[in-house]
Amino acid sequence: MNRHAKRRTAAGLGLRLGAAGVVAGLVLAAVLAVPAAEKAEKKVAHIPGSRFTYIHRLPLAGPEGNPITLKDDPVLPFSYRHSCTKCHDYDVVRTGWHFNAPDADVPPGRPGQPWFWADQTTGTAIPLSYRAWPNCWRPDEVGMSTWTFVLNFGRHLPGGGPGEKTDVKDKAARWLVSGKLEINCGSCHSGDPAYDQVENFLQVARQNLMWAATASTSLATVTGAAAGMPPFYDPIMGPEDEKAAEKAPAVHYDASRFGDKGAVFLDLPSEPPDRRCYFCHSTAQVGDGSPEVWQTDEDVHMLSGLTCTDCHRHGLDHNVIRGYEGEPLAEGKPHLATLTCRGCHLGDESAEAGPHTMGSRLGAPVPAHVGLPTIHLEKLACTTCHAGLVPGERTKRVQTSMAHALEFQGPHRGRHALPYIVEPVFVHRDYDGTIGPVRMVWPAFWARIVPGEGEGAGDTLKPMGPSEVFAMAEDAFKANYEAEAPTKAEAAPKPAETEAAPAPAAGEAAEGADDPADAAPAAPEAAKPAEAEEPADAAKAAEPEKPAVAEDELEGLTAPKPNLPPAKVKAVLAALAAKEKGTAFGYVCAGRLHRLDESGNLAAAEHPRAEPVSWPIGHNVRPAEYALGATACTECHGFSAPMAVGEVEVASPAHLGDPATEPMYAFQGRDPMQLKAWAMSYLFRPMFKVVGFATAAVIAAFLLAYLVRGMVGVARWAARKAPSGPTV
């Protein structure tokens, strides 16, 4: 008799004995309630103090806190929350920076990189953030629930945050089947070389949220896909029959890893290894002439032997020090305030006394800044001269892990993948009052336009997701227009119906979310519920693509170039208006809102929600010899100085006659005539020096001549006044 037949027999027997056992059960529960509660409340106070790396050999607990044994039926994935909570307060950990974004009570802090809801077919790149950062949309403002958010961006989520907010109303959500995406401690802390964060994402793509953390370890493998299970499936109870068992998620632990008492060793150093940070925080330059990653250098601090956590530290609350001046977390704490560029190298002048006023923390060299007027240290951020790509005549495009899923291979990759991120852009940053380098993305999205109410009120935009736009104007998107029509190999795929777009999730078009030059990839869609009836197919679809050769040999296998000429944009806007009569629609790109006028032509106008989103560049830091101005002042003050008069690409998936570039000084609030005057002064500066020294020499000669004449006069006067000697 198989285990499913046994289960059915036991269920029948339970029904017959249920009436008799219910009273006994209630009595027993009452007797055991207090002792059990007392036992559950017993914890070990975790008081830090030693730099010793604790050995984590512990029994595993499941999603409901029950001990994990290999005899369980079904065998459940372990939960870091319940396995680690004896020593670590999970409710404190979840307040950390990587998990607290959905909490509206948490200060947003300095802007960071947002997520990007991106799609090649519709030319969409919407910056998203749960934090109140400038020019970003909250996911719920664009119709994205926490469920959809997790499916889109779970590839680079360490769990927690939106992965545990299951109370958000969404008919498509399947939290009861998939479980929560709890905090995965291994995402950052695993020291196991076999730990696989890519597998973590593949499990998210299959909607195996509860199983993702377990599958990413070398402790177990997970088969099956929750995406293929019916909405009433209970993962704790397991499948009801053999047919369902073939599709259901199943855990296969390595029995040799369990000790005599069921304890398992997990390699979890307190300081996350750098390779874990790189999974979410890598950047790569793209475009013609761009070097491959292996041809470039790491941050100079890494090359000098420092690690990410030497500066970006945290305690049990996991509020990571972000390392910028004025950070609220470091206020009044010199031990934290000096974990900035200026604080580490120059010291903290605000500190009352002690070593924190002197600089050279962590052995950092104290810069002399010979010949540099100190006003530069007041008006410029340290990263202005020392971090990011070396500026040229025009900004360069980059891609990031969060925006473009650099860690995965698939049709979401390629130089044309959205979003388009450009750097370095030197802007005046309101949050710290300095001119500093940022990465920048010009948003692109289709939107409903709600007329403003009242005099002077502007129109309000309500962005539309890629799938919604495509469904309403499918024929217009598929039609060929002008010479920019895509080739057969570039034919854009249909956007994901679930709006879920991580990298190699389901082998189709992707919608991504992170990058250092474009900002978000169109990653392959996550497994669709409708397509996941065969979990084997879902699992196969979730396998990442094999790395390929040169990109020009992969036409049709990488992200196609968005094909949105003016004629297509007009056709899409007309199709949207025909679907919803009485509603105005527009397309935002290149810093403008484009809409149809009364004659059916495109009209462009500026709009606040079309402004670019940007976030400061912190890395990579270059060696001092590569700093701006290290060779000459004209690197910043010349007629062609990139920092002042360089061209900022207005990168857009559509070409609608908008300006292709903007001057750098426009983002700094500086007068171009004043910049030319400064450049002119530096042009004649060598001559000024020659004239100045020559003039000084002439003046010195005159002074010397008069000094000599004066000395001669004094000598003659002294001779006349001196008493005459005896006469002979």
XYZ file of C-alpha atoms in Angstrom:
728
model
C 0.000 0.000 0.000
C 1.524 3.379 -1.032
C 1.626 6.379 1.255
C -1.335 8.046 -0.465
C -3.534 4.964 0.051
C -2.426 4.836 3.657
C -3.330 8.474 4.049
C -6.851 7.891 2.685
C -7.340 4.887 5.016
C -6.134 6.878 7.989
C -8.449 9.717 7.031
C -11.466 7.379 6.996
C -10.564 5.937 10.359
C -10.112 9.420 11.726
C -13.625 10.375 10.651
C -15.103 7.385 12.460
C -13.196 8.144 15.641
C -13.364 11.904 15.367
C -16.442 12.389 17.523
C -14.971 10.305 20.315
C -11.596 11.979 20.152
C -12.656 15.604 19.960
C -13.381 15.889 23.692
C -10.144 14.152 24.629
C -8.296 16.397 22.215
C -9.707 19.555 23.741
C -8.826 18.409 27.246
C -5.316 17.438 26.202
C -4.822 20.758 24.411
C -5.883 22.635 27.518
C -3.454 20.679 29.661
C -0.527 21.138 27.293
C -1.230 24.716 26.223
C 0.633 26.464 29.017
C 3.753 24.226 29.048
C 4.000 24.378 25.264
C 3.721 28.132 25.275
C 6.366 28.404 27.958
C 8.673 26.155 25.979
C 8.171 28.162 22.786
C 9.052 31.395 24.554
C 12.433 30.149 25.760
C 15.152 31.803 23.728
C 18.846 32.503 24.048
C 19.734 36.162 24.477
C 22.095 36.982 21.614
C 24.572 39.474 23.079
C 27.379 40.316 20.632
C 30.930 40.934 21.777
C 33.291 38.456 20.137
C 34.732 38.541 16.638
C 34.731 34.762 16.700
C 32.757 33.167 13.867
C 30.018 31.149 15.507
C 29.443 27.628 14.275
C 25.858 27.205 13.183
C 25.126 23.527 13.818
C 21.440 23.445 14.602
C 18.244 21.473 14.110
C 16.116 22.689 11.235
C 12.540 23.886 11.608
C 9.854 24.037 8.944
C 7.549 26.851 7.805
C 5.321 26.398 10.850
C 8.147 25.896 13.337
C 7.959 22.106 13.459
C 11.270 20.189 13.490
C 12.418 18.877 10.106
C 13.037 15.132 9.922
C 13.653 12.914 6.938
C 10.678 10.777 7.983
C 8.169 13.593 7.518
C 5.388 13.146 4.986
C 5.662 15.401 3.124
C 9.226 16.492 3.752
C 9.047 20.264 4.073
C 11.645 22.939 3.322
C 13.366 24.475 6.292
C 12.701 28.045 7.356
C 15.505 30.389 8.423
C 12.930 32.287 10.427
C 12.045 29.346 12.646
C 15.468 27.666 12.552
C 17.430 30.737 13.652
C 14.946 32.478 15.920
C 16.262 30.783 19.068
C 19.248 33.142 18.983
C 18.245 35.831 16.475
C 15.092 37.897 16.843
C 13.496 37.687 13.410
C 11.256 40.677 14.059
C 14.360 42.775 14.689
C 16.200 41.444 11.650
C 13.273 42.216 9.344
C 13.580 45.939 10.187
C 16.864 46.033 8.236
C 17.450 48.142 5.137
C 17.147 45.234 2.709
C 13.722 44.290 4.081
C 11.966 47.432 5.315
C 11.205 49.222 2.039
C 7.417 48.617 2.192
C 7.267 50.190 5.663
C 6.043 53.756 5.113
C 7.341 54.789 8.547
C 10.968 54.155 7.564
C 12.749 57.331 6.330
C 13.632 56.930 2.643
C 17.201 58.163 3.087
C 19.378 59.197 0.188
C 17.990 57.952 -3.159
C 19.245 54.560 -4.254
C 18.775 52.488 -7.361
C 15.100 51.766 -7.999
C 13.653 48.671 -9.579
C 12.594 48.926 -13.224
C 9.503 47.389 -14.732
C 10.870 46.951 -18.242
C 9.625 45.440 -21.481
C 11.200 45.595 -24.945
C 7.989 45.121 -26.939
C 6.102 48.048 -25.473
C 9.130 50.237 -24.801
C 8.436 50.322 -21.075
C 10.909 51.257 -18.335
C 9.109 52.392 -15.179
C 11.228 53.189 -12.089
C 9.664 51.599 -9.017
C 10.379 51.873 -5.321
C 8.468 51.398 -2.102
C 10.563 54.258 -0.732
C 9.616 57.897 -1.350
C 12.452 58.602 -3.777
C 12.208 61.367 -6.403
C 10.722 60.432 -9.782
C 9.889 56.876 -8.700
C 6.497 55.201 -8.610
C 5.294 53.012 -5.796
C 4.445 49.585 -7.221
C 0.813 49.889 -6.131
C 0.567 53.178 -8.067
C 1.137 51.291 -11.307
C -1.114 48.377 -10.422
C 1.635 46.030 -9.240
C 0.776 44.006 -6.154
C 3.359 42.516 -3.825
C 2.722 39.149 -5.482
C 3.553 40.507 -8.931
C 6.484 42.433 -7.513
C 8.000 39.273 -6.051
C 7.578 37.364 -9.311
C 9.210 40.206 -11.240
C 12.083 40.998 -8.931
C 12.442 37.966 -6.673
C 15.637 37.132 -8.539
C 17.431 39.823 -6.556
C 15.391 39.895 -3.372
C 16.906 38.427 -0.182
C 13.368 37.655 0.928
C 11.256 39.471 3.457
C 9.705 42.851 2.703
C 7.126 42.450 -0.073
C 7.670 38.687 0.050
C 5.873 38.596 3.397
C 3.109 41.124 2.719
C 0.466 38.614 1.781
C -2.448 40.754 2.947
C -2.489 42.867 -0.231
C -5.596 42.169 -2.285
C -4.779 40.491 -5.582
C -6.969 37.898 -7.280
C -3.957 36.448 -9.065
C -1.954 35.965 -5.865
C -1.257 32.366 -4.833
C 0.369 32.847 -1.432
C -1.483 29.876 0.072
C 0.022 27.595 -2.567
C 3.497 29.107 -2.849
C 4.030 30.162 0.757
C 5.780 33.360 1.787
C 9.171 34.481 0.561
C 10.723 34.786 4.007
C 14.132 36.300 4.627
C 16.792 34.061 3.113
C 19.789 34.507 5.411
C 21.970 32.594 2.965
C 21.485 35.204 0.246
C 23.967 37.422 2.061
C 25.578 35.323 4.775
C 26.253 31.952 3.183
C 29.918 31.032 3.130
C 29.244 27.775 1.307
C 30.902 27.790 -2.146
C 28.043 25.601 -3.365
C 25.367 28.103 -2.352
C 23.388 28.989 -5.500
C 21.456 32.247 -5.608
C 20.501 31.528 -9.221
C 18.624 28.459 -8.018
C 16.876 30.700 -5.519
C 15.480 32.704 -8.411
C 14.507 29.664 -10.447
C 12.408 28.514 -7.513
C 10.739 31.934 -7.333
C 9.994 31.677 -11.041
C 8.216 28.379 -10.376
C 6.321 30.089 -7.541
C 8.129 27.856 -5.047
C 8.572 30.774 -2.659
C 8.527 28.685 0.496
C 11.124 26.310 -0.983
C 13.520 28.875 -2.503
C 15.871 29.274 0.471
C 16.224 25.513 0.906
C 16.845 24.865 -2.787
C 19.644 27.434 -2.941
C 21.722 25.539 -0.362
C 23.809 22.432 -0.955
C 21.711 20.728 1.712
C 18.807 19.777 -0.538
C 17.301 19.815 -3.995
C 13.742 20.807 -4.817
C 11.671 19.433 -7.679
C 8.229 20.348 -8.957
C 6.511 23.697 -9.272
C 3.824 25.315 -7.162
C 2.840 27.180 -10.318
C 1.367 23.924 -11.612
C -0.747 23.189 -8.562
C -4.425 24.118 -8.168
C -5.328 27.166 -6.058
C -6.659 24.979 -3.235
C -3.400 23.010 -2.859
C -2.062 22.913 0.707
C 1.752 22.645 0.684
C 1.873 21.677 4.361
C -0.424 18.690 3.849
C 1.194 17.763 0.555
C -0.289 16.147 -2.574
C -3.377 13.970 -2.283
C -2.433 11.345 -4.865
C 0.380 10.078 -7.048
C -0.600 12.253 -10.000
C -0.455 15.415 -7.923
C 2.792 14.238 -6.334
C 4.447 14.223 -9.752
C 3.843 17.955 -10.080
C 4.025 19.208 -6.513
C 7.152 20.796 -5.031
C 9.192 18.187 -3.173
C 12.304 18.477 -1.003
C 15.113 15.928 -1.195
C 17.572 16.432 1.652
C 21.110 15.058 1.708
C 20.741 12.580 4.578
C 24.501 12.548 5.202
C 24.316 16.173 6.349
C 22.097 15.357 9.333
C 23.838 14.428 12.583
C 22.712 11.878 15.150
C 20.451 14.428 16.805
C 19.178 15.846 13.535
C 21.427 18.911 13.631
C 22.801 20.339 10.378
C 25.862 22.525 9.822
C 25.186 25.772 7.944
C 28.182 27.918 6.981
C 26.899 31.391 7.903
C 29.667 33.887 8.724
C 28.483 37.075 10.403
C 30.139 39.237 7.745
C 28.714 38.504 4.278
C 31.321 37.491 1.688
C 31.857 39.979 -1.138
C 30.699 37.464 -3.733
C 27.239 37.568 -2.182
C 27.117 41.368 -2.493
C 28.209 41.225 -6.123
C 25.159 39.165 -7.054
C 22.912 42.213 -6.658
C 25.425 45.044 -6.932
C 27.463 44.476 -10.092
C 27.770 46.967 -12.946
C 28.913 46.458 -16.531
C 29.546 48.947 -19.304
C 27.779 48.249 -22.608
C 27.860 49.712 -26.092
C 30.377 50.061 -28.896
C 33.943 49.828 -27.704
C 32.968 48.881 -24.166
C 35.466 46.623 -22.397
C 34.350 43.269 -21.112
C 34.126 42.853 -17.362
C 37.305 40.798 -17.145
C 39.216 43.668 -18.784
C 38.216 46.123 -16.075
C 39.346 46.502 -12.466
C 37.473 46.191 -9.220
C 37.043 49.036 -6.789
C 40.419 50.221 -5.507
C 39.342 49.417 -1.945
C 38.700 45.796 -2.883
C 42.054 45.588 -4.630
C 43.669 46.958 -1.469
C 42.257 44.144 0.638
C 39.134 45.715 2.119
C 35.755 44.007 1.980
C 32.254 45.376 1.472
C 31.405 44.952 5.141
C 34.451 46.889 6.327
C 32.444 49.999 5.477
C 28.884 48.743 5.081
C 28.384 47.316 8.556
C 25.302 46.468 10.552
C 24.151 44.975 13.820
C 21.358 42.534 14.550
C 18.818 45.014 13.208
C 20.525 44.755 9.790
C 20.317 48.504 9.220
C 23.328 48.629 6.949
C 25.520 51.723 7.018
C 25.180 53.097 3.502
C 28.231 55.311 3.884
C 27.103 58.801 2.911
C 27.515 62.041 4.824
C 24.505 63.070 6.839
C 23.163 59.524 7.113
C 20.531 59.537 9.898
C 21.765 56.231 11.295
C 25.205 57.736 11.977
C 24.031 60.970 13.572
C 25.933 61.610 16.800
C 27.921 58.387 16.419
C 31.524 59.081 15.324
C 32.197 55.350 15.030
C 29.635 55.288 12.220
C 29.953 58.840 10.894
C 33.546 58.182 9.853
C 32.511 55.259 7.654
C 32.269 57.655 4.711
C 34.819 58.718 2.112
C 35.592 61.949 3.910
C 35.350 60.488 7.400
C 37.670 57.585 6.704
C 40.350 59.585 4.881
C 40.105 63.030 6.489
C 38.345 62.403 9.781
C 35.179 63.841 11.217
C 35.443 67.481 12.248
C 32.137 67.223 14.082
C 33.586 64.684 16.507
C 34.412 66.303 19.841
C 37.794 64.660 20.232
C 39.676 61.445 19.826
C 40.942 59.451 16.894
C 37.833 60.071 14.798
C 38.950 63.635 14.104
C 42.200 62.558 12.475
C 41.283 60.383 9.516
C 43.252 57.414 8.215
C 40.671 54.961 9.513
C 41.237 51.393 8.316
C 44.676 52.565 7.208
C 43.246 54.951 4.623
C 45.819 57.371 3.177
C 45.255 60.996 4.165
C 45.112 62.951 0.891
C 47.254 66.077 0.609
C 45.224 67.600 -2.251
C 48.243 69.714 -3.216
C 47.204 72.839 -5.079
C 43.491 72.147 -4.686
C 41.520 75.081 -3.242
C 39.561 73.875 -0.234
C 36.307 75.148 -1.717
C 36.353 72.045 -3.901
C 35.893 69.903 -0.790
C 32.817 71.947 0.113
C 31.127 72.093 -3.281
C 31.981 68.644 -4.641
C 31.320 65.128 -3.417
C 34.385 62.917 -3.034
C 32.993 60.614 -5.713
C 32.890 63.501 -8.205
C 36.591 63.110 -8.811
C 37.192 59.576 -7.630
C 34.312 57.220 -8.569
C 32.495 55.873 -11.583
C 33.554 55.698 -15.197
C 36.042 58.311 -16.348
C 33.893 60.955 -18.068
C 34.201 61.616 -21.780
C 32.538 63.862 -24.315
C 29.336 61.865 -23.879
C 27.909 59.696 -21.137
C 28.265 55.946 -21.435
C 25.666 53.231 -21.010
C 25.891 50.683 -18.262
C 23.809 47.794 -17.011
C 23.341 46.643 -13.435
C 22.414 43.426 -11.710
C 19.147 44.720 -10.301
C 18.028 46.266 -13.572
C 19.349 43.806 -16.145
C 19.799 40.513 -14.319
C 23.479 40.304 -15.227
C 23.802 37.029 -13.343
C 21.537 35.196 -15.791
C 21.710 34.257 -19.448
C 18.684 34.452 -21.693
C 16.724 36.576 -24.160
C 16.537 39.413 -21.645
C 20.256 40.124 -22.062
C 22.021 42.246 -24.656
C 23.075 45.829 -25.235
C 19.542 46.914 -26.169
C 17.931 45.619 -22.984
C 15.861 48.202 -21.150
C 16.216 50.320 -19.158
C 18.909 52.527 -20.641
C 21.216 53.697 -17.846
C 23.786 56.402 -18.529
C 26.732 57.554 -16.428
C 28.442 59.598 -15.212
C 26.038 62.521 -15.026
C 27.280 65.310 -12.775
C 24.276 66.932 -11.103
C 23.612 69.294 -8.249
C 22.256 66.998 -5.560
C 19.661 68.641 -3.354
C 20.037 66.073 -0.582
C 23.636 67.038 0.204
C 24.114 70.331 -1.642
C 27.081 69.122 -3.698
C 27.773 68.415 -7.337
C 28.205 64.680 -7.635
C 28.052 61.845 -10.162
C 24.863 59.851 -10.652
C 23.490 57.150 -12.880
C 20.424 58.275 -14.759
C 17.443 56.739 -16.540
C 14.790 58.534 -18.544
C 11.495 56.749 -17.812
C 9.384 55.331 -20.616
C 5.793 54.185 -20.210
C 2.265 54.392 -21.550
C -0.233 56.157 -19.331
C -3.796 57.280 -18.924
C -4.006 61.058 -18.654
C -6.352 62.474 -16.047
C -7.008 66.206 -16.577
C -6.125 68.386 -13.625
C -8.875 69.936 -11.566
C -8.737 73.611 -10.810
C -6.810 76.499 -12.280
C -3.161 75.738 -12.862
C -3.541 72.065 -11.995
C -1.507 69.842 -14.279
C -2.527 66.558 -15.818
C -2.058 63.434 -13.728
C -0.520 60.330 -15.265
C -1.514 56.773 -14.399
C 1.098 54.384 -15.837
C -0.016 51.177 -17.528
C 1.775 47.857 -17.233
C 3.294 46.257 -20.355
C 0.748 43.438 -20.552
C -2.219 45.788 -20.245
C -0.916 48.051 -23.002
C -0.083 45.147 -25.285
C -3.494 43.546 -24.805
C -5.281 46.792 -25.691
C -3.153 47.575 -28.758
C -1.764 44.218 -29.849
C -2.338 44.767 -33.575
C -0.579 48.133 -33.478
C 2.450 46.656 -31.723
C 2.691 43.766 -34.179
C 2.379 45.926 -37.293
C 5.475 47.033 -39.198
C 6.079 50.752 -39.553
C 8.664 52.650 -41.579
C 12.188 51.407 -41.992
C 12.595 50.679 -38.307
C 10.448 47.571 -38.483
C 12.116 44.677 -36.660
C 13.714 41.853 -38.510
C 12.267 38.385 -38.248
C 14.784 37.498 -35.601
C 13.958 40.618 -33.598
C 10.195 40.093 -33.544
C 9.236 41.132 -30.058
C 7.644 38.504 -27.837
C 4.316 38.975 -26.153
C 4.671 40.482 -22.676
C 4.203 38.185 -19.723
C 0.542 37.839 -18.824
C 1.425 37.667 -15.152
C 3.551 40.821 -15.492
C 6.349 38.773 -13.952
C 9.670 39.243 -15.618
C 12.805 37.953 -13.999
C 15.682 36.744 -16.088
C 15.754 33.080 -17.056
C 12.465 32.192 -15.489
C 10.212 30.800 -18.118
C 12.275 31.085 -21.234
C 10.312 33.910 -22.859
C 10.592 37.681 -23.016
C 11.867 39.135 -19.809
C 11.058 42.123 -17.737
C 13.911 42.979 -15.472
C 14.881 45.394 -12.816
C 18.372 46.748 -12.211
C 21.333 48.027 -14.088
C 24.095 50.599 -14.092
C 23.561 51.981 -17.549
C 20.083 51.215 -18.613
C 18.323 50.255 -15.411
C 16.225 47.188 -15.954
C 16.036 44.258 -18.296
C 13.140 42.684 -19.997
C 13.691 39.392 -18.319
C 11.991 36.191 -19.284
C 8.623 35.902 -17.676
C 8.110 33.773 -14.635
C 6.167 30.558 -14.950
C 2.539 31.359 -15.755
C -0.145 29.603 -13.755
C -1.963 28.650 -16.923
C 1.144 27.167 -18.452
C 2.381 25.446 -15.326
C 0.003 22.488 -15.339
C 2.966 20.348 -16.286
C 5.596 21.125 -13.641
C 8.235 19.284 -15.581
C 7.763 21.763 -18.409
C 7.752 24.639 -15.962
C 10.992 23.459 -14.440
C 12.555 23.013 -17.853
C 11.415 26.454 -18.915
C 13.026 27.921 -15.845
C 16.466 26.591 -16.715
C 18.851 29.407 -17.691
C 20.098 29.695 -21.240
C 23.637 28.532 -21.962
C 26.126 31.363 -22.397
C 26.630 32.270 -26.012
C 29.257 33.771 -28.219
C 29.571 37.250 -29.647
C 26.354 39.220 -29.452
C 26.242 39.917 -33.172
C 26.069 36.155 -33.680
C 23.070 35.902 -31.361
C 20.516 37.942 -33.263
C 17.121 36.812 -32.089
C 18.530 35.295 -28.899
C 19.155 38.560 -27.076
C 16.867 41.441 -26.206
C 15.723 43.072 -29.472
C 16.084 46.775 -30.032
C 12.778 48.482 -29.223
C 10.932 49.331 -32.430
C 8.803 52.384 -31.729
C 8.892 54.852 -34.637
C 6.436 57.785 -34.580
C 3.914 55.962 -36.754
C 3.713 53.046 -34.344
C 3.393 55.309 -31.301
C 0.509 57.131 -33.005
C -1.140 53.831 -33.904
C -0.858 52.533 -30.342
C -2.271 55.742 -28.858
C -5.146 55.622 -31.342
C -5.840 51.969 -30.489
C -5.870 52.737 -26.769
C -8.260 55.653 -27.280
C -10.546 53.436 -29.351
C -10.649 50.846 -26.570
C -11.502 53.384 -23.882
C -13.467 56.197 -25.424
C -13.340 59.395 -23.456
C -9.957 58.563 -21.924
C -6.797 60.357 -22.987
C -3.580 58.371 -23.366
C 0.044 59.344 -23.719
C 3.518 57.900 -24.019
C 6.329 59.184 -21.823
C 9.877 58.997 -23.135
C 12.939 61.201 -23.550
C 11.754 63.502 -20.786
C 8.464 64.419 -22.456
C 4.841 63.382 -22.593
C 3.692 62.534 -26.123
C -0.002 62.517 -26.998
C -2.235 62.875 -30.039
C -3.495 66.342 -30.838
C -6.824 67.132 -32.477
C -5.415 66.437 -35.936
C -4.054 63.050 -34.912
C -0.398 64.101 -34.839
C 2.029 63.612 -31.985
C 2.437 66.576 -29.679
C 5.185 66.629 -27.063
C 5.215 68.592 -23.837
C 7.223 68.579 -20.632
C 5.727 66.845 -17.619
C 7.082 66.378 -14.075
C 6.643 62.595 -14.223
C 8.777 62.466 -17.364
C 11.824 63.760 -15.497
C 14.760 61.326 -15.248
C 15.377 59.246 -12.165
C 18.914 59.176 -10.811
C 20.903 57.761 -7.934
C 24.442 58.562 -6.726
C 27.490 56.631 -7.840
C 29.488 55.199 -4.971
C 31.573 52.599 -6.770
C 33.847 51.730 -8.401
C 36.379 54.061 -6.780
C 39.421 54.707 -8.958
C 43.050 55.076 -7.791
C 44.145 58.621 -6.936
C 46.135 58.896 -10.167
C 42.876 58.495 -12.110
C 41.029 61.241 -10.233
C 39.592 64.140 -12.196
C 42.015 67.042 -12.152
C 44.983 64.883 -11.208
C 46.860 65.925 -14.345
C 45.474 69.412 -14.998
C 42.865 71.855 -13.759
C 41.426 72.027 -17.271
C 40.084 68.496 -16.881
C 37.220 70.212 -15.079
C 37.643 73.872 -16.062
C 38.506 73.617 -19.760
C 36.336 74.517 -22.760
C 35.624 70.829 -23.397
C 35.648 69.614 -19.792
C 33.215 66.650 -19.669
C 32.141 67.454 -16.135
C 30.786 70.835 -17.224
C 29.971 70.706 -20.928
C 29.757 66.989 -21.643
C 26.695 65.582 -23.385
C 24.154 63.562 -21.403
C 22.393 61.031 -23.599
C 18.619 61.254 -23.412
C 18.309 57.516 -23.920
C 14.874 56.444 -25.114
C 13.311 53.305 -26.620
C 11.432 55.540 -29.079
C 12.746 58.201 -31.443
C 10.085 60.863 -31.713
C 12.154 63.900 -32.599
C 13.167 64.678 -29.027
C 16.636 66.047 -28.260
C 19.194 63.243 -28.236
C 21.372 64.893 -25.602
C 21.307 67.507 -22.866
C 24.331 69.561 -21.739
C 25.856 68.535 -18.434
C 25.687 72.046 -16.959
C 21.896 71.978 -17.284
C 21.800 69.445 -14.429
C 24.033 71.608 -12.245
C 22.191 74.921 -12.535
C 25.326 76.584 -13.893
C 25.598 79.424 -16.404
C 27.351 78.316 -19.628
C 28.774 81.826 -20.126
C 30.332 81.703 -16.678
C 31.825 78.316 -17.511
C 33.341 79.764 -20.683
C 34.766 82.658 -18.708
C 36.357 80.217 -16.281
C 37.734 78.205 -19.176
C 39.111 81.376 -20.755
C 40.875 82.262 -17.531
C 42.535 78.855 -17.456
C 43.508 79.244 -21.104
C 45.564 82.327 -20.271
C 46.572 81.091 -16.852
C 50.102 80.053 -17.957
C 50.610 83.509 -19.474
C 49.249 85.097 -16.315
C 51.816 83.137 -14.354
C 54.657 84.281 -16.637
C 53.521 87.884 -16.498
C 52.982 87.634 -12.771
C 56.413 86.194 -12.089
C 58.044 88.692 -14.458
C 56.236 91.563 -12.786
C 57.236 90.252 -9.393
C 60.836 90.016 -10.581
C 60.810 93.606 -11.843
C 59.272 94.821 -8.607
C 61.815 92.818 -6.646
C 64.624 94.360 -8.709
C 63.347 97.844 -8.032
C 62.990 97.082 -4.356
C 66.484 95.637 -4.283
C 67.876 98.697 -6.060
C 66.189 101.035 -3.623
C 67.362 98.855 -0.755
C 70.927 99.138 -1.963
C 70.596 102.908 -2.415
C 69.129 103.130 1.050
C 71.963 101.145 2.552
C 74.494 103.344 0.752
C 72.747 106.472 2.026
C 72.728 105.142 5.566
C 76.410 104.355 5.324
C 77.245 107.894 4.117
C 75.093 109.412 6.831
C 76.799 107.276 9.440
C 80.179 108.349 8.098
C 79.319 112.016 8.410
C 77.994 111.664 11.909
C 80.838 109.564 13.200
C 83.303 111.481 15.472
C 86.540 112.344 13.837
C 89.644 110.633 15.157
C 92.733 112.277 16.732
C 94.899 114.341 14.450
C 98.544 113.618 14.111
